[in-house]
PDB file of C-alpha atoms in Angstrom:
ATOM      1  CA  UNK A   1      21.176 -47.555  47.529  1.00  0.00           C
ATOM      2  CA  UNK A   2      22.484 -48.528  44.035  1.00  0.00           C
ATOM      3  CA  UNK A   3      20.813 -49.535  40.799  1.00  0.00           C
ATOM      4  CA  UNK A   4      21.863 -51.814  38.594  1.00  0.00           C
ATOM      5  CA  UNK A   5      22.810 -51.024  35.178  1.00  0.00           C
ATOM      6  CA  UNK A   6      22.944 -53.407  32.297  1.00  0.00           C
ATOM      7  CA  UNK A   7      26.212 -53.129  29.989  1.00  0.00           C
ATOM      8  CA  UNK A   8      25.772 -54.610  26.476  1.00  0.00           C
ATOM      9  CA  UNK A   9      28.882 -55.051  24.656  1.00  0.00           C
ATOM     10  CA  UNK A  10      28.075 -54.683  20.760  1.00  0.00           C
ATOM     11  CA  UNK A  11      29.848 -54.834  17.088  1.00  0.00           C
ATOM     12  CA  UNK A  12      30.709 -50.986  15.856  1.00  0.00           C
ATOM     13  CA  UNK A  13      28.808 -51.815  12.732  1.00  0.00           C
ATOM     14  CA  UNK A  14      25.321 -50.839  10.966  1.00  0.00           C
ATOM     15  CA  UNK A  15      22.584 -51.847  12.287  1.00  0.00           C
ATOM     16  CA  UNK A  16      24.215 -52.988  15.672  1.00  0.00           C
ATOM     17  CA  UNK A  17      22.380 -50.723  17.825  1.00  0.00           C
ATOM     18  CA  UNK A  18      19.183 -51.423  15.979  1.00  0.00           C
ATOM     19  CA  UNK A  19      19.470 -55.029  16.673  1.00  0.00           C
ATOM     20  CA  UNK A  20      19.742 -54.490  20.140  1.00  0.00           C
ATOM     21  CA  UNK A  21      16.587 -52.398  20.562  1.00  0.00           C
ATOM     22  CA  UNK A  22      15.076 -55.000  18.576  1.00  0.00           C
ATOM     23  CA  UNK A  23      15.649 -57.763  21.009  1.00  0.00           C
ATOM     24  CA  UNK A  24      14.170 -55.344  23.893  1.00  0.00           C
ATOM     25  CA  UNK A  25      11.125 -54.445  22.177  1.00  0.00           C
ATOM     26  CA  UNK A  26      10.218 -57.493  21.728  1.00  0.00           C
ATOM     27  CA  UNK A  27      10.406 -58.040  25.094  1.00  0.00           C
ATOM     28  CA  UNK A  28       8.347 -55.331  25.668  1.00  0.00           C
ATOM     29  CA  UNK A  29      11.342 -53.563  27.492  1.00  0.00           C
ATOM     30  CA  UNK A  30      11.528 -50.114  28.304  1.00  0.00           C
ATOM     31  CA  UNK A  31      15.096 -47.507  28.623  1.00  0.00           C
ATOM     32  CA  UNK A  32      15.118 -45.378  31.337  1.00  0.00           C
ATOM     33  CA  UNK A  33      18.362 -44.072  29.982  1.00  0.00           C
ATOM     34  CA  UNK A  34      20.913 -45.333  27.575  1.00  0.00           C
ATOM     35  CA  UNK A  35      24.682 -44.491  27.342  1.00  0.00           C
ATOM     36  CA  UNK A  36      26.757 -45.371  24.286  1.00  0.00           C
ATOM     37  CA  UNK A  37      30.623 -45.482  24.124  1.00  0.00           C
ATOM     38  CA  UNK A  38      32.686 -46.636  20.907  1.00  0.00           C
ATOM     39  CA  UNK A  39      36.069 -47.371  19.695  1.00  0.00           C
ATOM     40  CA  UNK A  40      36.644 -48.377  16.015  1.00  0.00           C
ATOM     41  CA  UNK A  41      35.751 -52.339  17.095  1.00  0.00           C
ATOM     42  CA  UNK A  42      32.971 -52.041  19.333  1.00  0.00           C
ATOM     43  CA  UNK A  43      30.857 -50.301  21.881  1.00  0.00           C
ATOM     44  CA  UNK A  44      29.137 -50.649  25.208  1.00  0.00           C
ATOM     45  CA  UNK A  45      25.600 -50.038  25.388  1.00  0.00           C
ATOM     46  CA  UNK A  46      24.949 -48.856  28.855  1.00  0.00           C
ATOM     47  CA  UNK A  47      21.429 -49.223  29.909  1.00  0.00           C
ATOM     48  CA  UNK A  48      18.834 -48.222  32.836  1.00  0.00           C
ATOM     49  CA  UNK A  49      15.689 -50.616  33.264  1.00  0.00           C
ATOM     50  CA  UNK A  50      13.076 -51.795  35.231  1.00  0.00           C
ATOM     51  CA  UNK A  51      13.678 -54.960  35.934  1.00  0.00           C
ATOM     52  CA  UNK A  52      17.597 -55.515  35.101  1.00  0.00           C
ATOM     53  CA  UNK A  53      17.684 -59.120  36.047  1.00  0.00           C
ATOM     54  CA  UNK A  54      15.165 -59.709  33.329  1.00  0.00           C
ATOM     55  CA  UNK A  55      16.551 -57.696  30.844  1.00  0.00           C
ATOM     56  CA  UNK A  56      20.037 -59.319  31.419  1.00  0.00           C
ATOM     57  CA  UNK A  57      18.684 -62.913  30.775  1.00  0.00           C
ATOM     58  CA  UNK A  58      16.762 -61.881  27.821  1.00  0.00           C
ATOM     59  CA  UNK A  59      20.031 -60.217  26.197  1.00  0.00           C
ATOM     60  CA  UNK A  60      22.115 -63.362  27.114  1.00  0.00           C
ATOM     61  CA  UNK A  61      19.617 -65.665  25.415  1.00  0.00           C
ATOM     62  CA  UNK A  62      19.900 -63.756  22.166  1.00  0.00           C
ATOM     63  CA  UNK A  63      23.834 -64.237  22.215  1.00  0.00           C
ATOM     64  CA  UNK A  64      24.731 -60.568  23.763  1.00  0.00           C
ATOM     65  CA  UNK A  65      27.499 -60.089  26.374  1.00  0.00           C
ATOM     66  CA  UNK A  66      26.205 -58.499  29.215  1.00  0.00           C
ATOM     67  CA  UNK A  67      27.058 -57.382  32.691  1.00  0.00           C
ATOM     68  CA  UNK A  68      25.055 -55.959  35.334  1.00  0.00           C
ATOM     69  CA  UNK A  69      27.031 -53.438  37.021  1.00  0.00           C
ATOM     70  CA  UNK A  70      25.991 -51.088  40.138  1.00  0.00           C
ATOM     71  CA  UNK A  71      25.572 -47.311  39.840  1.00  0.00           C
ATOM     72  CA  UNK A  72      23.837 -44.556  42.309  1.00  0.00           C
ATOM     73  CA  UNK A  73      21.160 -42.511  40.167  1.00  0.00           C
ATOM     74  CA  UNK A  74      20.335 -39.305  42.285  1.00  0.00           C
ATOM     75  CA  UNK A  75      17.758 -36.758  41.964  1.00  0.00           C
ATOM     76  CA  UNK A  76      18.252 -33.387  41.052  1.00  0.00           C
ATOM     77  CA  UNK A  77      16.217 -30.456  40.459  1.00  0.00           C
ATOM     78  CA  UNK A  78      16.251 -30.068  36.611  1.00  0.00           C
ATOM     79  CA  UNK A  79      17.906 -26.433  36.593  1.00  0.00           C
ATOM     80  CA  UNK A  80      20.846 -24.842  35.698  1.00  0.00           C
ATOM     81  CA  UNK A  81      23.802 -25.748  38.388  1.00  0.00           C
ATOM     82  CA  UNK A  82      22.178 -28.776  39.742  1.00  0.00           C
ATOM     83  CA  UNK A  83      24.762 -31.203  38.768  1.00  0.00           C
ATOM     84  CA  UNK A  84      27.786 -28.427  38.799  1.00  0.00           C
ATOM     85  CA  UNK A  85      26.492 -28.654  43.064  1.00  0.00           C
ATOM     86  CA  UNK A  86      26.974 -32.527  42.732  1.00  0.00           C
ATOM     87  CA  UNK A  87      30.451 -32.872  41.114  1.00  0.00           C
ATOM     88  CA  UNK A  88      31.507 -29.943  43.370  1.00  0.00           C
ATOM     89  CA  UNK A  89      30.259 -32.126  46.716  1.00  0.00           C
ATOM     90  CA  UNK A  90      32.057 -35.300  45.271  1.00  0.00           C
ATOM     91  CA  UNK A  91      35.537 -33.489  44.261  1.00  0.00           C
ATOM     92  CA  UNK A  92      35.212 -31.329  47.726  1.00  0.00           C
ATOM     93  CA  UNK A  93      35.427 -34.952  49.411  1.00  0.00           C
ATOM     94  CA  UNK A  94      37.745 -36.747  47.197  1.00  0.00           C
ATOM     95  CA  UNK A  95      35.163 -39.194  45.453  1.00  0.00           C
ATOM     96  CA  UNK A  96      36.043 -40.160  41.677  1.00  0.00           C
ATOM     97  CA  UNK A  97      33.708 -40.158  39.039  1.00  0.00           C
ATOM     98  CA  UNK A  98      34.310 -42.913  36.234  1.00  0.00           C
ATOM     99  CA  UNK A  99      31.514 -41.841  34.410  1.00  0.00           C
ATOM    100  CA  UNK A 100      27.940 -40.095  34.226  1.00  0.00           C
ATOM    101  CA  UNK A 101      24.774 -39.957  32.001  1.00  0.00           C
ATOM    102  CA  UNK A 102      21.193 -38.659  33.040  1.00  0.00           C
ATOM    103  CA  UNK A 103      17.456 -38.453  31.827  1.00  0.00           C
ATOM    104  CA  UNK A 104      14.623 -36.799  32.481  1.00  0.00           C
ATOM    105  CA  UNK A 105      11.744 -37.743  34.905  1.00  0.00           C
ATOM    106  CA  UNK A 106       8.196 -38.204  32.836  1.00  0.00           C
ATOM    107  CA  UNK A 107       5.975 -37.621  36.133  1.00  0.00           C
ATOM    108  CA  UNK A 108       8.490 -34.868  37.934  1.00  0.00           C
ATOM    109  CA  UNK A 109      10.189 -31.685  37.436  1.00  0.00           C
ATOM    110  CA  UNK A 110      13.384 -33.997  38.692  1.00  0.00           C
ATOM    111  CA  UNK A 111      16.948 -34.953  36.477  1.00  0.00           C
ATOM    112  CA  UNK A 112      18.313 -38.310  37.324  1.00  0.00           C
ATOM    113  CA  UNK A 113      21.881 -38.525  37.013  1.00  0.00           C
ATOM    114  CA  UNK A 114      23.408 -41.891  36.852  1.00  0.00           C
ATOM    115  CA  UNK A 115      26.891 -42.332  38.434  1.00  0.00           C
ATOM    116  CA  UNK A 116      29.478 -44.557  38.487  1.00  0.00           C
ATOM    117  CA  UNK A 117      32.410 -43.926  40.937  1.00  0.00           C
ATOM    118  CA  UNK A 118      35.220 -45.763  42.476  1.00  0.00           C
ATOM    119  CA  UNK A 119      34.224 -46.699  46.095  1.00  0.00           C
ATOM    120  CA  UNK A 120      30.227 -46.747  46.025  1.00  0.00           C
ATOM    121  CA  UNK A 121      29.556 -46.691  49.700  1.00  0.00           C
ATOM    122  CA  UNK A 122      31.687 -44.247  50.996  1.00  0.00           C
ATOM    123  CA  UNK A 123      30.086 -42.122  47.404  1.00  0.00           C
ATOM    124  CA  UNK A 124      26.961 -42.922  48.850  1.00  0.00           C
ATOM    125  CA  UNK A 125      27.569 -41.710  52.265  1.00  0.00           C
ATOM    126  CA  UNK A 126      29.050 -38.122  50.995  1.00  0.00           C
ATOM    127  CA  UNK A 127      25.674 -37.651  49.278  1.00  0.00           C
ATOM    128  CA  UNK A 128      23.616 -38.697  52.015  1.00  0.00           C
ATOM    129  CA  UNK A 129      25.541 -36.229  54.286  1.00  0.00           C
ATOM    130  CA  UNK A 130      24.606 -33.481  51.671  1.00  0.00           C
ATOM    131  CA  UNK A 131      21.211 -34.326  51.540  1.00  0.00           C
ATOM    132  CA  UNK A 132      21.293 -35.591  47.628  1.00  0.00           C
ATOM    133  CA  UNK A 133      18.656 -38.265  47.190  1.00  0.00           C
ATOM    134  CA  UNK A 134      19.356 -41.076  45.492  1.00  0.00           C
ATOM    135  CA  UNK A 135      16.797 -43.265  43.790  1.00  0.00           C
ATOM    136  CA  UNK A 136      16.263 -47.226  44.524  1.00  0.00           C
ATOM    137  CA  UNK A 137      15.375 -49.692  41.920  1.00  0.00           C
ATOM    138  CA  UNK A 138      12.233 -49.916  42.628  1.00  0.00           C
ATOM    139  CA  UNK A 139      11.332 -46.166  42.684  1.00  0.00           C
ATOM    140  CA  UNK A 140      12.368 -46.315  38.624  1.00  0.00           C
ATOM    141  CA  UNK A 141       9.347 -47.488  38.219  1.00  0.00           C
ATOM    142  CA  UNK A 142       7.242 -44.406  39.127  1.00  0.00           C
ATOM    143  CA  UNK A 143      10.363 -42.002  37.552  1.00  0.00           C
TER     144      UNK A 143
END
């Protein structure tokens, strides 16, 4: 079960980011998470929401480039060693890990850690196997 995540691509220059949180409180969006990455040129706003389909229209109409891109976001106790248990599961079965951000839960004791890997199925079939829940796009809602 994958999620989709909204990539902005953005100007490295003042008041970028700002902008962009403009545009999505005005549409009364919320971030679940948000992952930024930079070179000297520009960046990539990485972004979990609601209702990505939405969000991704509303960015394009203001002028943004934007992708929607799947990712698994699992659950995982909010402890020390949670996610060392996750990366150890993935490496122990040979699944690559492009990159990784996480939040917190505001109703749970719960991390979410939002992964994108080379080969999603057969990523989300080694976590299944290991009992690691992942969480649908609709269960953001109540995260």
């Amino acid at each position: 079960m994958t999620v989709n995540q909204i990539s902005i691509f953005i100007e490295n220059r003042k008041n970028a980011l700002s902008e962009l949180t403009n545009v999505l409180a005005e549409h009364n969006i919320s971030i679940n998470a948000l992952c930024l990455a930079d070179t000297n040129d520009f960046g990539i706003a990485r972004i979990i929401v609601d209702n990505p389909e939405q969000v991704k229209a509303a960015l394009e109409r203001s002028a943004y480039i934007v992708k929607a891109t799947p990712v698994i976001v699992v659950e995982i106790p909010d402890e020390a060693g949670s996610l060392n248990k996750i990366l150890k599961i993935l490496a122990d079965n040979d699944r690559n890990v492009e990159y990784m951000y996480g939040f917190t839960g505001r109703k749970s004791n719960s991390a979410y850690m939002i992964i994108r890997c080379t080969d999603i199925p057969a990523t989300e079939e080694v976590l299944d196997k290991a009992g690691i829940r992942s969480v649908s796009q609709e269960e953001l809602k109540q995260v």
